[in-house]
Amino acid sequence: MKRILFCLGLFIFMAGAFTSNAQSVIDAEEDNNFNNFYTKTLTKEKRAMPYAYLRENDVVWETAVWRTIDFREKFNQFFYFPIYRPNSPSENQQGRASLVKVLMKAFEDGAIECYKDDDLLIPIDYEEMMKSITGTHTISYDIYDEWDEVIGSVDTVITEEFDPSEVYSCKIKEYWYIDKQDTRQKVRITGLCLMYNQCKDRDGDRECNTFPLFWVPMNDMRVRNVLVTYNCFDENNINAERTYDDVFITRYFDSFVTRESNRFNRQISDYLTGTDAIMESLNVEDKLFNLESDMWEY
């Protein structure tokens, strides 16, 4: 009797294992999940965690700081790669996207709202923004005869299209403050602006100019819910990748200060250049770093 029960239990176990294996194969075929050996849904279904409520009376000190993040620095290259070109194929990108692609696609689809200024007061439309960075201009070329004499000219219309791969950096605006509830210094990023390095050919000379595209409100949950669904590449473990939302919250990037709130409302580059500007940027960093520790006595 025991032998019969054992054989029956073994048969039920093997049948269950076969059914489970068959079901997983069928699911993989139905979902076309052939690239991964397990289903990756945690990031795509993730939602950003709202910030804790902050009372106005709890903020006893505050200052605004503007920074620049250069995507060409080795530590920041996960912002730039894979290079985003609208007309290029998307294979071999392993589901990753550059920060430019994430924000531009969300802006184009209407998933987020963007602004012209860092105070986030003047809205900007996607079509309006694209018109400001694209256009056409005419170049005249001389026509020569067989004796190298000019016999006329021809006009050629050059179309200037937006190239996302020319976005090398971004600016962020953040507020450092002291919360008297726990007597800690904290920081909150309120805005991010992509900087476009536009180059144009003028009479044989190449002119380049860097200017802002649009400001993204980083306190907007719609923006954070977009950023939290895309991972940044981690060279040590691709399964432990941070999302873009995690990167900005944990400040996992390298940057330099370009401005601190001041009575003249000016940037560091307005009154210092070269090494002096670099030293002033480091002085602001040191002040922020030492402020919290200077509040305590031992």
Short mmCIF file of C-alpha atoms in Angstrom, two decimals:
data_model
loop_
_atom_site.label_atom_id
_atom_site.label_comp_id
_atom_site.label_asym_id
_atom_site.label_seq_id
_atom_site.Cartn_x
_atom_site.Cartn_y
_atom_site.Cartn_z
CA MET A 1 0.00 0.00 0.00
CA LYS A 2 2.83 2.38 0.87
CA ARG A 3 4.56 1.56 -2.41
CA ILE A 4 1.38 2.37 -4.32
CA LEU A 5 1.00 5.71 -2.53
CA PHE A 6 4.67 6.55 -3.18
CA CYS A 7 4.36 5.80 -6.89
CA LEU A 8 1.17 7.84 -7.08
CA GLY A 9 2.80 10.83 -5.35
CA LEU A 10 5.85 10.62 -7.63
CA PHE A 11 3.61 10.54 -10.69
CA ILE A 12 1.68 13.62 -9.51
CA PHE A 13 4.96 15.50 -8.85
CA MET A 14 6.41 14.69 -12.28
CA ALA A 15 3.16 15.63 -13.98
CA GLY A 16 3.10 18.96 -12.16
CA ALA A 17 6.70 19.72 -13.09
CA PHE A 18 6.03 18.88 -16.75
CA THR A 19 2.92 21.07 -16.79
CA SER A 20 4.81 23.98 -15.20
CA ASN A 21 7.66 23.66 -17.70
CA ALA A 22 5.26 23.45 -20.61
CA GLN A 23 3.34 26.47 -19.35
CA SER A 24 6.55 28.54 -19.10
CA VAL A 25 7.48 27.61 -22.66
CA ILE A 26 4.01 28.49 -23.90
CA ASP A 27 4.08 31.81 -22.02
CA ALA A 28 7.46 32.66 -23.54
CA GLU A 29 6.15 31.95 -27.02
CA GLU A 30 2.98 33.95 -26.46
CA ASP A 31 4.81 36.96 -24.99
CA ASN A 32 7.65 36.78 -27.54
CA ASN A 33 10.06 37.00 -24.61
CA PHE A 34 12.96 35.34 -26.41
CA ASN A 35 15.74 37.84 -25.55
CA ASN A 36 15.60 37.33 -21.75
CA PHE A 37 15.70 34.11 -19.79
CA TYR A 38 13.31 35.61 -17.22
CA THR A 39 10.57 38.24 -17.46
CA LYS A 40 11.74 41.74 -16.51
CA THR A 41 8.76 43.74 -15.30
CA LEU A 42 9.93 45.40 -12.08
CA THR A 43 11.32 48.54 -13.70
CA LYS A 44 8.51 49.08 -16.22
CA GLU A 45 5.84 48.72 -13.52
CA LYS A 46 7.74 50.82 -10.99
CA ARG A 47 6.37 54.15 -9.78
CA ALA A 48 8.29 56.92 -8.09
CA MET A 49 7.88 57.37 -4.35
CA PRO A 50 6.50 60.85 -3.49
CA TYR A 51 8.64 63.15 -1.39
CA ALA A 52 7.79 63.54 2.27
CA TYR A 53 5.66 66.53 3.12
CA LEU A 54 7.69 69.57 4.18
CA ARG A 55 6.22 72.38 6.23
CA GLU A 56 7.28 75.94 5.49
CA ASN A 57 8.01 76.62 9.17
CA ASP A 58 10.41 73.67 9.31
CA VAL A 59 12.80 75.25 6.77
CA VAL A 60 15.17 77.44 8.78
CA TRP A 61 17.80 77.99 6.09
CA GLU A 62 17.75 77.74 2.29
CA THR A 63 19.88 78.57 -0.74
CA ALA A 64 19.53 77.90 -4.47
CA VAL A 65 22.38 76.36 -6.47
CA TRP A 66 22.74 75.86 -10.22
CA ARG A 67 24.98 73.06 -11.52
CA THR A 68 26.16 71.68 -14.85
CA ILE A 69 26.44 67.95 -15.54
CA ASP A 70 28.80 67.17 -18.42
CA PHE A 71 27.81 63.90 -20.11
CA ARG A 72 31.29 63.54 -21.63
CA GLU A 73 32.90 62.92 -18.25
CA LYS A 74 33.57 59.24 -17.68
CA PHE A 75 31.45 59.07 -14.53
CA ASN A 76 28.47 60.66 -16.33
CA GLN A 77 28.56 58.76 -19.61
CA PHE A 78 25.52 56.66 -18.73
CA PHE A 79 23.48 59.84 -19.33
CA TYR A 80 24.71 60.06 -22.95
CA PHE A 81 24.88 56.45 -24.15
CA PRO A 82 23.42 54.78 -26.12
CA ILE A 83 23.59 57.67 -28.57
CA TYR A 84 20.12 58.77 -29.62
CA ARG A 85 19.56 59.42 -33.32
CA PRO A 86 15.91 59.52 -34.42
CA ASN A 87 16.50 57.77 -37.76
CA SER A 88 18.96 55.13 -36.54
CA PRO A 89 17.99 51.50 -35.73
CA SER A 90 17.46 50.66 -32.07
CA GLU A 91 18.92 47.15 -31.93
CA ASN A 92 21.64 46.14 -29.44
CA GLN A 93 20.60 48.79 -26.90
CA GLN A 94 19.35 46.22 -24.37
CA GLY A 95 16.28 48.26 -23.58
CA ARG A 96 18.31 51.24 -22.38
CA ALA A 97 17.85 54.85 -23.44
CA SER A 98 19.86 58.02 -22.98
CA LEU A 99 18.50 60.83 -20.82
CA VAL A 100 17.95 62.94 -23.94
CA LYS A 101 15.79 60.27 -25.57
CA VAL A 102 13.76 59.69 -22.41
CA LEU A 103 12.91 63.37 -21.92
CA MET A 104 12.44 64.21 -25.60
CA LYS A 105 10.07 61.27 -26.17
CA ALA A 106 8.06 62.08 -23.04
CA PHE A 107 7.85 65.74 -24.11
CA GLU A 108 6.78 64.83 -27.64
CA ASP A 109 4.13 62.38 -26.41
CA GLY A 110 2.71 64.96 -24.00
CA ALA A 111 3.50 62.85 -20.94
CA ILE A 112 5.31 65.78 -19.27
CA GLU A 113 5.13 69.57 -19.35
CA CYS A 114 8.22 71.69 -19.98
CA TYR A 115 9.08 75.35 -19.52
CA LYS A 116 11.28 78.08 -20.96
CA ASP A 117 12.70 79.37 -17.67
CA ASP A 118 14.24 77.84 -14.57
CA ASP A 119 11.44 79.32 -12.44
CA LEU A 120 9.08 76.98 -14.33
CA LEU A 121 6.57 79.72 -15.05
CA ILE A 122 6.50 80.00 -18.87
CA PRO A 123 5.27 76.79 -20.58
CA ILE A 124 6.74 75.77 -23.93
CA ASP A 125 5.17 73.64 -26.65
CA TYR A 126 7.07 70.79 -28.32
CA GLU A 127 6.45 72.08 -31.84
CA GLU A 128 7.46 75.58 -30.77
CA MET A 129 10.69 74.26 -29.31
CA MET A 130 11.53 72.25 -32.43
CA LYS A 131 10.93 75.25 -34.69
CA SER A 132 13.38 77.31 -32.64
CA ILE A 133 16.21 74.80 -33.15
CA THR A 134 15.55 73.83 -36.77
CA GLY A 135 15.40 75.88 -39.92
CA THR A 136 16.92 76.51 -43.31
CA HIS A 137 19.46 78.92 -44.75
CA THR A 138 20.81 79.55 -48.23
CA ILE A 139 24.46 79.27 -49.28
CA SER A 140 25.67 80.74 -52.55
CA TYR A 141 28.39 78.96 -54.56
CA ASP A 142 30.33 80.53 -57.43
CA ILE A 143 30.41 78.79 -60.81
CA TYR A 144 33.75 78.77 -62.66
CA ASP A 145 34.50 78.17 -66.31
CA GLU A 146 37.42 76.20 -67.71
CA TRP A 147 39.71 79.23 -67.24
CA ASP A 148 38.76 79.49 -63.51
CA GLU A 149 36.77 82.64 -64.05
CA VAL A 150 33.51 83.24 -62.22
CA ILE A 151 30.61 83.08 -64.63
CA GLY A 152 27.74 82.94 -62.15
CA SER A 153 26.50 81.55 -58.86
CA VAL A 154 24.04 79.00 -57.58
CA ASP A 155 22.06 79.00 -54.35
CA THR A 156 21.78 75.88 -52.21
CA VAL A 157 19.25 75.54 -49.40
CA ILE A 158 20.68 73.86 -46.29
CA THR A 159 18.26 72.31 -43.80
CA GLU A 160 19.33 72.43 -40.17
CA GLU A 161 17.76 69.57 -38.24
CA PHE A 162 17.93 68.81 -34.54
CA ASP A 163 20.67 66.32 -33.67
CA PRO A 164 20.09 64.81 -30.18
CA SER A 165 23.66 63.45 -30.13
CA GLU A 166 24.86 67.06 -29.82
CA VAL A 167 23.32 67.38 -26.34
CA TYR A 168 26.47 67.02 -24.23
CA SER A 169 25.31 68.44 -20.91
CA CYS A 170 22.43 69.55 -18.76
CA LYS A 171 21.83 72.13 -16.05
CA ILE A 172 20.05 71.46 -12.80
CA LYS A 173 18.58 73.86 -10.27
CA GLU A 174 18.47 72.65 -6.70
CA TYR A 175 17.62 73.97 -3.26
CA TRP A 176 19.70 73.16 -0.19
CA TYR A 177 17.85 73.62 3.07
CA ILE A 178 17.94 72.70 6.78
CA ASP A 179 14.96 70.89 8.25
CA LYS A 180 14.60 71.76 11.90
CA GLN A 181 12.55 68.62 12.57
CA ASP A 182 15.68 66.48 12.45
CA THR A 183 18.31 69.26 12.17
CA ARG A 184 19.66 67.90 8.92
CA GLN A 185 20.78 69.53 5.73
CA LYS A 186 18.85 68.27 2.69
CA VAL A 187 18.65 69.00 -1.02
CA ARG A 188 15.84 68.93 -3.56
CA ILE A 189 16.35 69.21 -7.35
CA THR A 190 13.53 71.32 -8.80
CA GLY A 191 14.50 71.71 -12.46
CA LEU A 192 16.61 70.16 -15.21
CA CYS A 193 17.52 71.73 -18.54
CA LEU A 194 19.09 70.00 -21.56
CA MET A 195 21.83 72.04 -23.26
CA TYR A 196 22.06 71.79 -27.06
CA ASN A 197 25.38 72.39 -28.82
CA GLN A 198 24.13 73.57 -32.24
CA CYS A 199 26.70 73.91 -35.00
CA LYS A 200 26.03 75.73 -38.27
CA ASP A 201 28.07 76.22 -41.43
CA ARG A 202 28.33 79.87 -42.42
CA ASP A 203 30.34 80.79 -45.53
CA GLY A 204 32.70 77.88 -45.04
CA ASP A 205 33.11 78.48 -41.30
CA ARG A 206 31.54 76.24 -38.67
CA GLU A 207 29.89 78.15 -35.84
CA CYS A 208 28.81 76.40 -32.64
CA ASN A 209 26.56 77.78 -29.96
CA THR A 210 25.29 76.15 -26.78
CA PHE A 211 21.83 77.11 -25.55
CA PRO A 212 19.04 75.58 -23.41
CA LEU A 213 16.26 73.48 -24.95
CA PHE A 214 13.66 73.36 -22.17
CA TRP A 215 13.35 73.08 -18.40
CA VAL A 216 11.82 69.95 -16.87
CA PRO A 217 10.07 70.22 -13.45
CA MET A 218 11.77 67.52 -11.39
CA ASN A 219 9.19 67.81 -8.59
CA ASP A 220 6.43 66.77 -10.98
CA MET A 221 5.37 63.17 -10.34
CA ARG A 222 4.69 62.72 -14.06
CA VAL A 223 8.36 63.42 -14.77
CA ARG A 224 9.57 61.16 -11.98
CA ASN A 225 7.29 58.32 -13.12
CA VAL A 226 8.91 58.57 -16.56
CA LEU A 227 12.47 58.64 -15.19
CA VAL A 228 11.87 55.71 -12.85
CA THR A 229 11.06 53.35 -15.75
CA TYR A 230 14.49 53.64 -17.40
CA ASN A 231 17.72 52.21 -16.04
CA CYS A 232 21.24 53.61 -16.28
CA PHE A 233 24.02 51.24 -17.26
CA ASP A 234 26.13 49.78 -14.45
CA GLU A 235 29.43 48.28 -15.57
CA ASN A 236 29.73 46.07 -12.47
CA ASN A 237 26.28 44.49 -12.52
CA ILE A 238 23.65 45.22 -15.15
CA ASN A 239 20.98 43.70 -12.90
CA ALA A 240 21.71 46.32 -10.21
CA GLU A 241 21.23 49.32 -12.48
CA ARG A 242 19.84 52.53 -11.03
CA THR A 243 16.90 54.29 -12.60
CA TYR A 244 17.25 57.92 -13.66
CA ASP A 245 15.02 58.87 -10.74
CA ASP A 246 17.36 57.04 -8.34
CA VAL A 247 20.37 58.77 -9.89
CA PHE A 248 19.05 62.25 -9.18
CA ILE A 249 17.70 61.43 -5.71
CA THR A 250 20.94 59.79 -4.57
CA ARG A 251 23.02 62.34 -6.53
CA TYR A 252 24.94 59.65 -8.37
CA PHE A 253 26.58 62.06 -10.82
CA ASP A 254 29.53 64.42 -11.10
CA SER A 255 28.88 68.15 -11.57
CA PHE A 256 30.24 71.62 -10.93
CA VAL A 257 28.56 74.72 -9.53
CA THR A 258 27.91 77.57 -11.95
CA ARG A 259 25.82 79.82 -9.72
CA GLU A 260 24.54 80.32 -6.20
CA SER A 261 21.71 82.62 -5.18
CA ASN A 262 23.14 86.12 -4.64
CA ARG A 263 22.04 89.74 -4.45
CA PHE A 264 23.32 90.50 -7.98
CA ASN A 265 21.54 87.50 -9.52
CA ARG A 266 24.63 86.64 -11.56
CA GLN A 267 26.57 83.51 -12.48
CA ILE A 268 30.16 82.80 -11.49
CA SER A 269 31.24 83.29 -15.12
CA ASP A 270 29.89 86.86 -15.00
CA TYR A 271 32.61 88.02 -12.63
CA LEU A 272 35.33 85.33 -12.70
CA THR A 273 37.05 83.29 -15.41
CA GLY A 274 39.57 80.49 -15.68
CA THR A 275 41.11 79.15 -12.49
CA ASP A 276 39.39 81.79 -10.36
CA ALA A 277 35.97 80.56 -11.53
CA ILE A 278 36.91 76.96 -10.73
CA MET A 279 38.07 77.95 -7.23
CA GLU A 280 34.86 79.88 -6.62
CA SER A 281 32.82 76.82 -7.65
CA LEU A 282 34.79 74.68 -5.20
CA ASN A 283 34.28 77.29 -2.47
CA VAL A 284 30.52 76.98 -2.85
CA GLU A 285 30.84 73.19 -2.60
CA ASP A 286 32.92 73.49 0.57
CA LYS A 287 30.43 75.89 2.13
CA LEU A 288 27.57 73.48 1.54
CA PHE A 289 29.62 70.56 2.84
CA ASN A 290 30.74 72.32 6.03
CA LEU A 291 27.45 74.02 6.88
CA GLU A 292 25.79 71.04 8.54
CA SER A 293 28.86 69.98 10.54
CA ASP A 294 29.43 73.55 11.73
CA MET A 295 26.02 73.54 13.42
CA TRP A 296 27.19 70.97 15.97
CA GLU A 297 29.49 71.44 18.94
CA TYR A 298 31.54 68.68 20.56
#
